[in-house]
Short mmCIF file of C-alpha atoms in Angstrom, two decimals:
data_model
loop_
_atom_site.label_atom_id
_atom_site.label_comp_id
_atom_site.label_asym_id
_atom_site.label_seq_id
_atom_site.Cartn_x
_atom_site.Cartn_y
_atom_site.Cartn_z
CA MET A 23 57.87 98.17 105.95
CA ALA A 24 60.72 99.87 104.50
CA ASP A 25 64.41 98.04 104.56
CA THR A 26 66.95 99.58 108.47
CA THR A 27 69.95 96.64 106.64
CA PRO A 28 73.14 99.73 107.09
CA THR A 29 74.29 100.79 104.21
CA MET A 30 77.72 102.29 103.18
CA LEU A 31 75.66 105.24 103.73
CA THR A 32 74.87 104.51 107.14
CA TYR A 33 78.51 104.98 108.14
CA ILE A 34 79.77 107.66 105.75
CA GLU A 35 76.95 109.62 107.72
CA GLU A 36 77.96 107.90 110.88
CA THR A 37 81.06 108.95 110.12
CA PRO A 38 80.96 112.45 112.11
CA ALA A 39 80.16 111.56 115.68
CA GLN A 40 83.03 108.67 115.59
CA LEU A 41 85.40 110.90 115.03
CA LYS A 42 84.59 113.14 118.20
CA LEU A 43 83.93 110.69 119.87
CA ASN A 44 87.36 109.49 119.13
CA VAL A 45 89.38 113.25 119.43
CA GLU A 46 87.24 113.57 123.37
CA ARG A 47 89.72 110.41 124.29
CA ALA A 48 92.58 110.54 122.94
CA GLU A 49 94.61 109.80 125.40
CA GLU A 50 92.76 106.83 126.33
CA LEU A 51 92.12 105.18 122.83
CA THR A 52 95.32 105.36 121.69
CA HIS A 53 97.91 104.82 125.52
CA GLU A 54 98.06 100.92 125.35
CA LEU A 55 100.21 101.69 122.36
CA VAL A 56 101.24 104.80 123.36
CA ASP A 57 102.77 102.57 126.22
CA LEU A 58 105.20 100.74 123.54
CA TYR A 59 105.84 102.31 121.61
CA VAL A 60 107.14 104.92 124.78
CA GLU A 61 109.08 101.85 126.34
CA LYS A 62 110.24 99.50 122.54
CA LYS A 63 111.70 103.45 121.27
CA PRO A 64 111.53 102.28 118.52
CA HIS A 65 114.22 103.33 115.34
CA ALA A 66 111.07 103.17 112.55
CA ILE A 67 107.47 101.88 112.46
CA TRP A 68 106.30 99.30 110.02
CA ILE A 69 102.64 99.31 109.53
CA ILE A 70 101.58 96.06 108.24
CA ALA A 71 98.08 96.47 105.91
CA CYS A 72 96.39 95.96 103.19
CA GLY A 73 92.93 96.57 101.49
CA SER A 74 92.19 99.39 103.48
CA SER A 75 93.54 98.94 106.84
CA SER A 76 96.77 100.03 103.96
CA ASN A 77 94.73 103.09 102.45
CA GLY A 78 93.94 104.50 106.02
CA SER A 79 97.42 104.01 107.09
CA GLN A 80 98.89 106.15 103.49
CA CYS A 81 96.17 109.22 104.59
CA ALA A 82 98.35 108.65 108.32
CA ARG A 83 102.09 108.29 107.24
CA TYR A 84 102.92 111.34 106.76
CA PHE A 85 101.22 112.46 109.14
CA MET A 86 103.57 110.46 111.47
CA MET A 87 106.86 111.54 109.79
CA LYS A 88 105.77 115.39 111.19
CA TYR A 89 105.21 114.76 114.77
CA LEU A 90 107.25 111.80 115.68
CA LYS A 91 109.54 112.26 113.38
CA ARG A 92 110.09 108.22 112.68
CA GLU A 93 110.23 106.57 109.10
CA VAL A 94 106.92 104.24 108.78
CA LYS A 95 107.20 101.88 106.54
CA ILE A 96 104.06 100.27 105.49
CA VAL A 97 104.56 96.50 104.18
CA THR A 98 101.31 94.21 102.87
CA PRO A 99 101.22 90.77 105.77
CA SER A 100 102.02 88.74 102.36
CA THR A 101 104.56 91.47 101.18
CA PHE A 102 106.21 91.13 105.41
CA ILE A 103 106.09 86.96 105.22
CA TYR A 104 107.45 86.36 101.51
CA GLY A 105 110.57 88.64 102.18
CA GLU A 106 110.84 91.67 103.89
CA ASN A 107 110.29 90.96 106.93
CA HIS A 108 113.85 92.53 108.33
CA LEU A 109 112.68 93.86 111.01
CA HIS A 110 115.83 96.66 112.52
CA GLU A 111 115.30 95.38 116.35
CA ASP A 112 114.11 98.77 117.69
CA ASP A 113 111.46 98.89 115.46
CA PHE A 114 107.95 98.61 116.42
CA ALA A 115 105.38 96.49 114.03
CA PHE A 116 101.74 96.29 114.16
CA VAL A 117 99.45 94.95 111.82
CA ILE A 118 95.67 96.45 111.59
CA SER A 119 92.83 94.94 109.81
CA GLN A 120 89.82 96.05 110.39
CA SER A 121 87.54 92.97 110.74
CA GLY A 122 90.09 91.71 112.43
CA CYS A 123 89.40 88.16 109.91
CA SER A 124 91.69 89.02 107.25
CA THR A 125 93.79 85.75 106.57
CA ASN A 126 97.07 87.54 105.40
CA SER A 127 97.33 89.42 108.59
CA ILE A 128 97.42 86.75 111.03
CA ALA A 129 99.86 84.96 109.30
CA ALA A 130 101.89 88.35 109.46
CA LEU A 131 100.49 87.74 113.44
CA ASP A 132 102.19 84.38 113.39
CA MET A 133 105.19 85.70 111.28
CA LEU A 134 106.14 88.11 113.94
CA LYS A 135 105.79 85.69 116.87
CA GLU A 136 107.29 83.43 115.25
CA MET A 137 110.24 85.99 115.86
CA GLY A 138 110.27 87.04 118.79
CA ILE A 139 108.54 90.01 117.94
CA THR A 140 105.58 91.88 120.47
CA ALA A 141 102.09 90.40 117.86
CA ILE A 142 100.29 93.83 118.29
CA GLY A 143 97.37 93.64 116.30
CA LEU A 144 94.84 97.01 115.42
CA THR A 145 91.02 96.35 114.67
CA GLY A 146 87.45 97.70 114.57
CA ASN A 147 86.59 93.88 116.07
CA VAL A 148 88.89 93.26 119.52
CA GLU A 149 86.59 90.00 120.10
CA SER A 150 87.74 88.09 116.44
CA ASP A 151 90.12 86.10 115.40
CA PHE A 152 92.41 88.66 116.00
CA LYS A 153 92.42 88.23 119.85
CA ASP A 154 93.85 84.14 119.06
CA HIS A 155 96.88 85.81 117.50
CA ALA A 156 98.17 88.71 118.63
CA ASP A 157 99.62 89.51 121.23
CA LEU A 158 98.28 92.04 121.85
CA VAL A 159 94.42 93.53 120.34
CA VAL A 160 93.87 96.84 120.91
CA ASP A 161 91.31 98.63 119.12
CA TYR A 162 91.23 101.49 116.74
CA GLY A 163 87.52 103.22 117.70
CA VAL A 164 86.05 101.99 114.89
CA GLY A 165 82.72 101.52 116.29
CA GLU A 166 80.15 99.34 114.32
CA GLU A 167 80.08 98.96 111.53
CA THR A 168 79.29 95.54 109.15
CA VAL A 169 78.69 96.96 105.24
CA GLY A 170 81.88 94.92 103.70
CA TYR A 171 82.71 98.60 101.98
CA VAL A 172 83.88 100.44 104.01
CA THR A 173 84.33 103.58 105.27
CA LYS A 174 83.47 104.20 108.77
CA GLY A 175 87.25 102.61 108.97
CA VAL A 176 89.09 104.13 107.10
CA ALA A 177 88.60 107.18 108.37
CA THR A 178 89.28 106.75 112.41
CA LEU A 179 91.99 104.12 111.23
CA ALA A 180 93.42 107.35 110.17
CA GLN A 181 92.86 109.23 113.00
CA PHE A 182 93.61 106.59 115.63
CA LEU A 183 96.76 106.93 114.00
CA MET A 184 97.01 110.41 113.78
CA LEU A 185 96.44 110.49 117.69
CA PHE A 186 98.79 107.85 118.82
CA ALA A 187 101.37 110.41 117.00
CA ILE A 188 100.61 113.07 119.06
CA GLU A 189 99.86 111.31 122.13
CA ALA A 190 103.20 109.45 121.40
CA GLY A 191 104.98 111.98 120.41
CA VAL A 192 104.06 114.22 123.58
CA ARG A 193 105.02 111.14 126.13
CA THR A 194 108.68 111.12 124.03
CA GLY A 195 109.54 114.95 123.43
CA THR A 196 109.49 115.71 119.10
CA VAL A 197 105.59 117.13 120.34
CA THR A 198 104.85 120.29 122.53
CA GLU A 199 101.86 120.11 124.76
CA GLU A 200 100.54 123.38 122.99
CA GLU A 201 100.99 121.61 119.39
CA ARG A 202 98.91 118.72 120.94
CA ALA A 203 96.54 121.68 122.11
CA ALA A 204 96.89 122.94 119.00
CA LEU A 205 95.75 120.20 117.02
CA LEU A 206 94.02 118.38 118.91
CA GLU A 207 91.66 121.82 118.37
CA GLU A 208 91.83 121.33 115.07
CA MET A 209 90.51 117.54 114.26
CA ALA A 210 87.41 118.54 116.93
CA ASP A 211 86.78 120.40 114.01
CA ALA A 212 87.22 117.70 111.73
CA PRO A 213 82.98 116.08 112.28
CA ARG A 214 81.94 119.66 110.61
CA ARG A 215 84.05 120.10 107.78
CA HIS A 216 83.15 115.65 107.08
CA GLU A 217 79.13 116.61 107.06
CA VAL A 218 80.00 119.91 104.37
CA VAL A 219 82.44 118.45 103.06
CA GLN A 220 79.22 115.01 102.42
CA LYS A 221 76.70 118.16 101.05
CA GLU A 222 79.66 119.04 98.81
CA THR A 223 79.43 115.92 97.39
CA TRP A 224 76.44 116.11 96.44
CA GLU A 225 75.92 118.31 95.01
CA LEU A 226 79.20 118.03 92.21
CA TYR A 227 77.00 114.69 91.71
CA ASN A 228 74.04 115.27 91.43
CA ARG A 229 75.62 118.12 88.75
CA HIS A 230 77.48 115.56 86.59
CA LYS A 231 75.64 113.08 87.39
CA ALA A 232 75.47 111.62 83.84
CA ASP A 233 80.03 111.92 83.98
CA PHE A 234 80.00 109.55 87.75
CA THR A 235 77.32 107.43 86.20
CA SER A 236 79.32 106.68 83.38
CA MET A 237 82.65 106.46 84.08
CA THR A 238 84.66 103.52 82.10
CA VAL A 239 88.36 103.74 83.62
CA VAL A 240 89.02 106.11 86.31
CA ASN A 241 92.81 107.89 86.91
CA HIS A 242 93.20 109.45 90.96
CA CYS A 243 95.92 111.58 91.08
CA GLY A 244 97.25 112.69 94.45
CA PHE A 245 100.96 113.83 96.87
CA LEU A 246 101.01 113.07 100.29
CA GLN A 247 97.80 112.39 102.69
CA GLY A 248 96.25 113.30 98.89
CA TYR A 249 98.31 110.07 97.44
CA GLY A 250 96.71 108.03 100.24
CA ILE A 251 93.16 109.44 99.73
CA THR A 252 93.24 108.79 96.40
CA CYS A 253 94.62 105.33 96.99
CA GLU A 254 91.53 105.00 99.50
CA GLY A 255 89.17 106.37 96.22
CA ALA A 256 90.30 103.87 93.14
CA LEU A 257 89.77 101.10 95.59
CA LYS A 258 86.47 102.11 96.70
CA PHE A 259 85.57 103.41 92.25
CA GLY A 260 86.95 100.00 92.02
CA GLU A 261 85.54 98.03 94.30
CA THR A 262 81.65 98.84 94.14
CA ILE A 263 81.59 100.38 90.46
CA GLN A 264 83.34 97.55 89.20
CA ILE A 265 84.99 99.26 86.44
CA PRO A 266 88.71 99.63 85.91
CA SER A 267 90.17 102.50 88.92
CA PHE A 268 94.57 103.19 89.52
CA ALA A 269 95.16 105.59 92.68
CA TYR A 270 98.24 107.13 90.56
CA GLU A 271 101.14 109.73 92.90
CA GLY A 272 100.63 112.62 90.67
CA GLU A 273 104.17 113.01 88.76
CA GLU A 274 104.25 108.41 88.66
CA TRP A 275 101.36 108.73 86.52
CA ILE A 276 102.36 111.62 83.95
CA HIS A 277 105.72 109.28 83.33
CA GLY A 278 103.31 106.87 81.48
CA PRO A 279 100.07 106.25 82.83
CA ASN A 280 98.84 109.05 81.28
CA LEU A 281 99.98 108.30 77.53
CA GLN A 282 96.75 106.36 77.39
CA LEU A 283 94.15 109.43 79.04
CA THR A 284 91.20 109.89 76.18
CA PRO A 285 88.17 112.71 76.37
CA ASN A 286 86.86 109.50 77.16
CA TYR A 287 88.88 108.46 81.02
CA THR A 288 87.72 110.37 84.37
CA VAL A 289 90.43 111.86 86.03
CA VAL A 290 90.31 112.64 89.59
CA CYS A 291 92.85 114.61 91.82
CA ILE A 292 93.98 115.41 95.43
CA ASP A 293 94.96 118.74 96.31
CA HIS A 294 96.98 118.49 99.08
CA LEU A 295 97.55 121.64 99.87
CA THR A 296 101.43 122.42 100.46
CA GLU A 297 104.52 122.46 98.95
CA GLY A 298 103.60 121.01 95.59
CA SER A 299 100.07 121.90 95.83
CA ASP A 300 100.72 124.32 92.37
CA ARG A 301 102.11 120.23 91.00
CA LEU A 302 99.03 118.76 91.36
CA VAL A 303 96.67 121.23 89.62
CA ASP A 304 99.11 121.40 86.47
CA ILE A 305 98.56 117.22 86.66
CA TYR A 306 94.22 118.18 86.57
CA LEU A 307 94.46 121.31 84.05
CA ALA A 308 95.93 119.57 81.82
CA ALA A 309 94.00 116.01 82.32
CA ARG A 310 91.37 119.30 80.99
CA THR A 311 92.77 119.74 77.99
CA VAL A 312 92.01 115.91 77.19
CA THR A 313 88.86 115.39 78.92
CA ASP A 314 86.37 117.09 80.36
CA HIS A 315 85.94 114.03 82.89
CA ALA A 316 88.25 116.02 85.07
CA PHE A 317 87.33 116.38 88.76
CA ILE A 318 89.25 117.99 92.24
CA VAL A 319 89.38 118.25 95.55
CA THR A 320 91.49 121.48 95.86
CA ASN A 321 91.30 125.60 97.37
CA SER A 322 92.95 126.44 94.36
CA ASP A 323 91.34 129.87 92.13
CA ARG A 324 92.98 128.49 88.76
CA VAL A 325 90.17 125.96 88.98
CA ASP A 326 86.29 126.24 87.82
CA ASP A 327 84.16 125.80 90.73
CA ASP A 328 81.62 123.81 88.77
CA HIS A 329 84.56 120.78 88.36
CA ALA A 330 85.56 120.70 92.20
CA ILE A 331 85.26 120.37 95.61
CA ARG A 332 86.03 123.43 98.09
CA LEU A 333 87.45 123.39 101.03
CA PRO A 334 86.19 126.26 103.19
CA PHE A 335 88.21 125.76 106.45
CA ASP A 336 90.56 127.55 107.67
CA ILE A 337 93.17 124.66 107.19
CA THR A 338 96.57 124.78 109.66
CA GLU A 339 97.63 121.34 109.36
CA PRO A 340 97.10 119.97 106.00
CA LEU A 341 97.33 116.13 106.67
CA MET A 342 94.22 116.04 109.16
CA MET A 343 92.81 116.53 105.26
CA PRO A 344 91.89 111.81 104.79
CA LEU A 345 90.05 112.62 107.49
CA TYR A 346 86.92 115.29 105.98
CA VAL A 347 87.93 114.86 102.14
CA LEU A 348 87.52 111.19 102.77
CA PRO A 349 83.69 111.09 101.74
CA PHE A 350 83.52 113.09 98.80
CA TYR A 351 84.67 108.99 96.35
CA GLN A 352 82.65 107.43 99.74
CA ILE A 353 79.27 108.82 98.61
CA ILE A 354 80.25 109.21 95.02
CA ALA A 355 80.51 105.06 94.98
CA HIS A 356 77.96 104.14 96.93
CA GLN A 357 76.04 106.45 95.57
CA ALA A 358 76.77 106.17 90.70
CA THR A 359 76.84 102.33 92.39
CA THR A 360 73.29 103.08 93.82
CA ASP A 361 72.30 104.28 90.20
CA LEU A 362 73.96 101.42 87.76
CA HIS A 363 72.49 98.89 89.76
CA ARG A 364 75.93 98.00 89.77
CA TRP A 365 75.64 95.47 94.19
CA GLU A 366 75.55 92.75 92.38
CA LYS A 367 78.69 90.70 91.31
CA HIS A 368 79.19 88.49 87.94
CA PRO A 369 77.69 85.51 88.76
CA LEU A 370 81.13 84.13 87.79
CA PHE A 371 82.94 86.11 90.57
CA GLU A 372 80.07 84.53 93.17
CA GLU A 373 80.25 81.78 92.34
CA ARG A 374 83.46 80.29 91.61
CA PHE A 375 86.14 82.42 93.05
CA ARG A 376 84.83 83.37 96.07
CA LYS A 377 84.49 79.09 96.14
CA ALA A 378 89.06 79.11 94.56
CA ILE A 379 89.76 81.26 97.42
CA SER A 380 88.92 83.09 100.32
CA THR A 381 90.76 86.52 102.48
CA LYS A 382 88.38 86.06 106.22
CA THR A 383 87.75 83.14 108.87
CA ASP A 384 84.05 82.61 108.90
CA LYS A 385 83.93 84.35 111.91
CA ILE A 386 83.57 87.64 109.28
CA ASP A 387 79.92 86.45 108.17
CA GLN A 388 79.68 87.51 111.98
CA ILE A 389 80.59 90.61 111.58
CA MET A 390 80.19 91.90 108.58
CA PRO A 391 76.88 90.48 107.58
CA ASN A 392 77.00 93.25 104.84
#
């Protein structure tokens, strides 16, 4: 009998349907958070999250800033708890954990309560431990995802935050009804775009299977929403393929970390397709002078097709790119790990590290058993 246990690939392929459902119910999905935001009239927004939840937030950050005209600050729960927690009285804060079982996120909710601030938790599992620690638990529209190496949850989180920005922007006057209609129309095409990028990624992977299954160290570069995508890509490569994998803002990379570059390194660049795009392409082409193991997501005609993923869409708002570019990293992470038989961790990690320190509550085994 065939194994029907869900994998990362299961949820990558399910993502377009979930994106479609969420954009169709934008107001219903976001109204609780929007109502609180409108009531608060905040000076700035604090997003408290780590891991893929932080990366999904980073993917949406510049979209939120553009359409809400507010600063959006992203801090990890522990950083928030240990000292970076001086909220302005008008600031709006919420904590994100897809599983709702992250112990540091739960501690951040508790701290918000201690500070006399409404503890808002965004999660994919409203019956998780979040419900016992938050004043308000908001389902951000993941659907079901039982694999710990989250994929669908990252894209749907970025989408939720973008939808929140659109709906809150309309309510507060920073987004017009005409802008809302145009943005939702383009977002409605994200599921199709996601499927196209899936197909293009499989073709790139098969052309360069030797490269992707021989990676030793990977540097990922991008600006703005492209940087958010690379943050998630770096995490995915590191936790699945189990290789050193680092995300950098493009200029940051060429001011020091690039000094270690050798022909054995892999470099991946994500073009954000707006001002500064040429600079990112320059960085990619410079990397190619040293290593042939360099790849880019771009529409620049300065780049050869063999090492590039193209985005053959009418892109009006590039800040939405994460919704359909994330599968580029997710598919490569899944397939390279599968081809290299690296799903199992080092025995000492399993025997010692997991027992020495935990990051999740016991309920995680029910919510993400795979």
